[in-house]
Backbone as JSON, one array per atom type, in Angstrom:
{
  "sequence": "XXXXXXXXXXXXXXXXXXXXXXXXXXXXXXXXXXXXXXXXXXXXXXXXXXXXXXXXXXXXXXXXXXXXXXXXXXX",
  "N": [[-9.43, 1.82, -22.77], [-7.42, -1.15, -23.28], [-6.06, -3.33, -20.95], [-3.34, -4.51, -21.07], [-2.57, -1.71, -22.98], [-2.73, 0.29, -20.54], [-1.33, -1.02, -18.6], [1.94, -0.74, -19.91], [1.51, 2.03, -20.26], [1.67, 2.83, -17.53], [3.82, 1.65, -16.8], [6.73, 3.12, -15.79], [6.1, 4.4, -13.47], [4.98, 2.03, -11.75], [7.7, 0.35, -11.5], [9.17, 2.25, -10.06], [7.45, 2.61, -7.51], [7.77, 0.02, -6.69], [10.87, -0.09, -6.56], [11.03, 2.18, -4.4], [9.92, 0.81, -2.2], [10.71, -1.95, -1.99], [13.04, -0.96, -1.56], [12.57, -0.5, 1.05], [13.72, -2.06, 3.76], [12.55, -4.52, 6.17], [12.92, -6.63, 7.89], [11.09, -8.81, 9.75], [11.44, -9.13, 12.27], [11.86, -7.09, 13.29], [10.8, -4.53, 14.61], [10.71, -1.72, 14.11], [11.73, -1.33, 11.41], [9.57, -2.75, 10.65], [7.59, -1.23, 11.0], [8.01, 1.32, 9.65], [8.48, 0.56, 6.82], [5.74, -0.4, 7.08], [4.23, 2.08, 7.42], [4.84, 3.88, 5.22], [3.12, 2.25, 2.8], [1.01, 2.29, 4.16], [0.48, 4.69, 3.65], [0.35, 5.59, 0.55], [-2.11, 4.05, 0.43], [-4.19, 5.67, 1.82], [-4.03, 7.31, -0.09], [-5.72, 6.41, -1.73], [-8.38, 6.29, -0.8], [-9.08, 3.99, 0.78], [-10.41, 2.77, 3.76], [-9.14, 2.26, 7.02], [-7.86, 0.89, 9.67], [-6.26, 0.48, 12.61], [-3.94, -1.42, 14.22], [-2.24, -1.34, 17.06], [1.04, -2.99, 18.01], [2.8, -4.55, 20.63], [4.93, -6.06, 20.7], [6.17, -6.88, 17.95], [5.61, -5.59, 14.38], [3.41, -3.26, 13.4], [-0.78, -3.87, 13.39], [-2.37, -3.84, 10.21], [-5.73, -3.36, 9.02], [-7.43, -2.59, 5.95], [-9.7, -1.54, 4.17], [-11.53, -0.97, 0.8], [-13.56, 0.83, 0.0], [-17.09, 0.4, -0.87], [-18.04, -0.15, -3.85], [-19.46, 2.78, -5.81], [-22.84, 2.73, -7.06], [-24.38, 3.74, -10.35], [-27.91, 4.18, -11.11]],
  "CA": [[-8.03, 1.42, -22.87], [-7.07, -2.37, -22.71], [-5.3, -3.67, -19.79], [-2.25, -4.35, -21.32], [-1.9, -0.52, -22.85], [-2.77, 0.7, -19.35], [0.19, -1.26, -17.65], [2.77, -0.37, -20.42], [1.59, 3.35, -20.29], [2.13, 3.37, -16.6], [5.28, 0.94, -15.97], [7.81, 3.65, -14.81], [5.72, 4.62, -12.24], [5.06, 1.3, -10.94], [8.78, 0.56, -11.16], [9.82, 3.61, -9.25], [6.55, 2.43, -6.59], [8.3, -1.22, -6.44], [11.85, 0.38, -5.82], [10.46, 2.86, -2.63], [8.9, -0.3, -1.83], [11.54, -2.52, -1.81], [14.39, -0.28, -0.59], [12.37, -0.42, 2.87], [14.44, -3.39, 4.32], [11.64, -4.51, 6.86], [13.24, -7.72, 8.22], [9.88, -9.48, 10.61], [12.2, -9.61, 13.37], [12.18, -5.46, 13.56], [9.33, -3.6, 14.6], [10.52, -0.5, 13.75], [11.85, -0.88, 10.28], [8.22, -2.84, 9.61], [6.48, 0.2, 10.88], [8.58, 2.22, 8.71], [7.47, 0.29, 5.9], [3.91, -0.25, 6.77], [3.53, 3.92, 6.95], [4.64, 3.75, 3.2], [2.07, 1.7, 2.33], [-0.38, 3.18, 4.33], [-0.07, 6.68, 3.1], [-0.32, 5.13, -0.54], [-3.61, 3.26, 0.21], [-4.44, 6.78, 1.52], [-4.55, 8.29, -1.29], [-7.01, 5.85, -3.04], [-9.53, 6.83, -0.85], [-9.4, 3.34, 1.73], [-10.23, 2.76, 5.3], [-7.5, 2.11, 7.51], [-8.0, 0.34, 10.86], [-4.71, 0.17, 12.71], [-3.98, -2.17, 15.91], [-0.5, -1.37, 17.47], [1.65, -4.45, 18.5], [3.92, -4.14, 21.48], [6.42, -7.03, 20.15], [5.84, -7.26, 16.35], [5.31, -4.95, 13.59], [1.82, -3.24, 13.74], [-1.21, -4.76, 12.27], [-3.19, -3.15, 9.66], [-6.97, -4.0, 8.11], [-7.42, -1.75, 4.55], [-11.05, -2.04, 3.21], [-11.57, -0.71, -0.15], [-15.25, 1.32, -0.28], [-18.05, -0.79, -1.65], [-18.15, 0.3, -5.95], [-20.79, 3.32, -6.22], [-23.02, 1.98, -8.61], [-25.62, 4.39, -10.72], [-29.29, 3.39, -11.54]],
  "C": [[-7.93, -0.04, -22.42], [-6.28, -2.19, -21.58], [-3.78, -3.73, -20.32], [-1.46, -2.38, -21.82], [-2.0, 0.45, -21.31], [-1.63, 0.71, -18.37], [1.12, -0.62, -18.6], [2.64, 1.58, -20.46], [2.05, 3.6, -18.96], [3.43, 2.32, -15.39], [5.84, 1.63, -15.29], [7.04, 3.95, -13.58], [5.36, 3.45, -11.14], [6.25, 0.84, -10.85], [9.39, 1.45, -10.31], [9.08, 3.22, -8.11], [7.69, 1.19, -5.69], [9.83, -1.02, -6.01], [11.43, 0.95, -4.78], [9.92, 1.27, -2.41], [9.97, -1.62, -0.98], [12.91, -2.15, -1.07], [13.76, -0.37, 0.66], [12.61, -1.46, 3.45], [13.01, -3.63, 5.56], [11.55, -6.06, 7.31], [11.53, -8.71, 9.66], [10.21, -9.33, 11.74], [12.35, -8.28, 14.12], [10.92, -4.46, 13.83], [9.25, -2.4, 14.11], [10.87, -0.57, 12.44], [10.2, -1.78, 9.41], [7.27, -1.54, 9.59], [6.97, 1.14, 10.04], [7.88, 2.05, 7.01], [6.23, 0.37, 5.52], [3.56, 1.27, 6.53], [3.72, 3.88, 5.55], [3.71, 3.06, 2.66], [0.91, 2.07, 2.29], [-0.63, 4.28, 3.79], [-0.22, 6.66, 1.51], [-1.52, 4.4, -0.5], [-4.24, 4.45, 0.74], [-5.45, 7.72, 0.73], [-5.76, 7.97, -2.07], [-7.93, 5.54, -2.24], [-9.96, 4.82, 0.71], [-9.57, 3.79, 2.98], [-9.62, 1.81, 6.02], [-8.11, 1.73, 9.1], [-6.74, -0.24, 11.83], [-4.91, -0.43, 14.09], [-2.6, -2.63, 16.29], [-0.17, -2.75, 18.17], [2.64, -3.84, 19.47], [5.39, -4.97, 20.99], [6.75, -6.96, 18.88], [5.35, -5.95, 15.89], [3.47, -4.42, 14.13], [1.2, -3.65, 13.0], [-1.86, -3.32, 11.76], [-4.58, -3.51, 9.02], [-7.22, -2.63, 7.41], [-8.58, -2.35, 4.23], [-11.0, -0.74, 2.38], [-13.58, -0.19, 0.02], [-15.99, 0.67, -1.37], [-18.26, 0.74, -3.09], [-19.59, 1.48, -5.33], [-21.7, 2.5, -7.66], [-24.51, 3.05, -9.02], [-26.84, 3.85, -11.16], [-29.88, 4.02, -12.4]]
}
């Protein structure tokens, strides 16, 4: 499948991603509505199988580092 029919087959769903996404107001200045956010994020990177390294902030939002598992590759 090209890239372009790939995105056009799965627009609504990244539209619908980018609304939840965006409705999470998550002003810098708020720790709790970033952590609100960041869990949405996190529990979608989740799913696709990353590792998640979390390092709570007492003032500021928490941080997060997301690594992506190195490609299997067959021989």
């Amino acid at each position: 499948m090209e890239l372009i029919e790939y995105f056009k087959s799965h627009q609504g769903e990244m539209i619908n991603f980018l609304e939840k996404l965006v409705s999470r107001e998550s002003p810098s200045s708020d720790k709790e509505a970033v952590n609100v956010c960041s869990s949405f994020l996190i529990k979608e990177f989740k799913k696709i199988g990353t590792k998640i390294n979390h390092f709570p902030q007492d003032d500021i939002g928490d941080l997060y580092l997301i690594e992506y598992p190195p490609p299997t590759t067959k021989v």
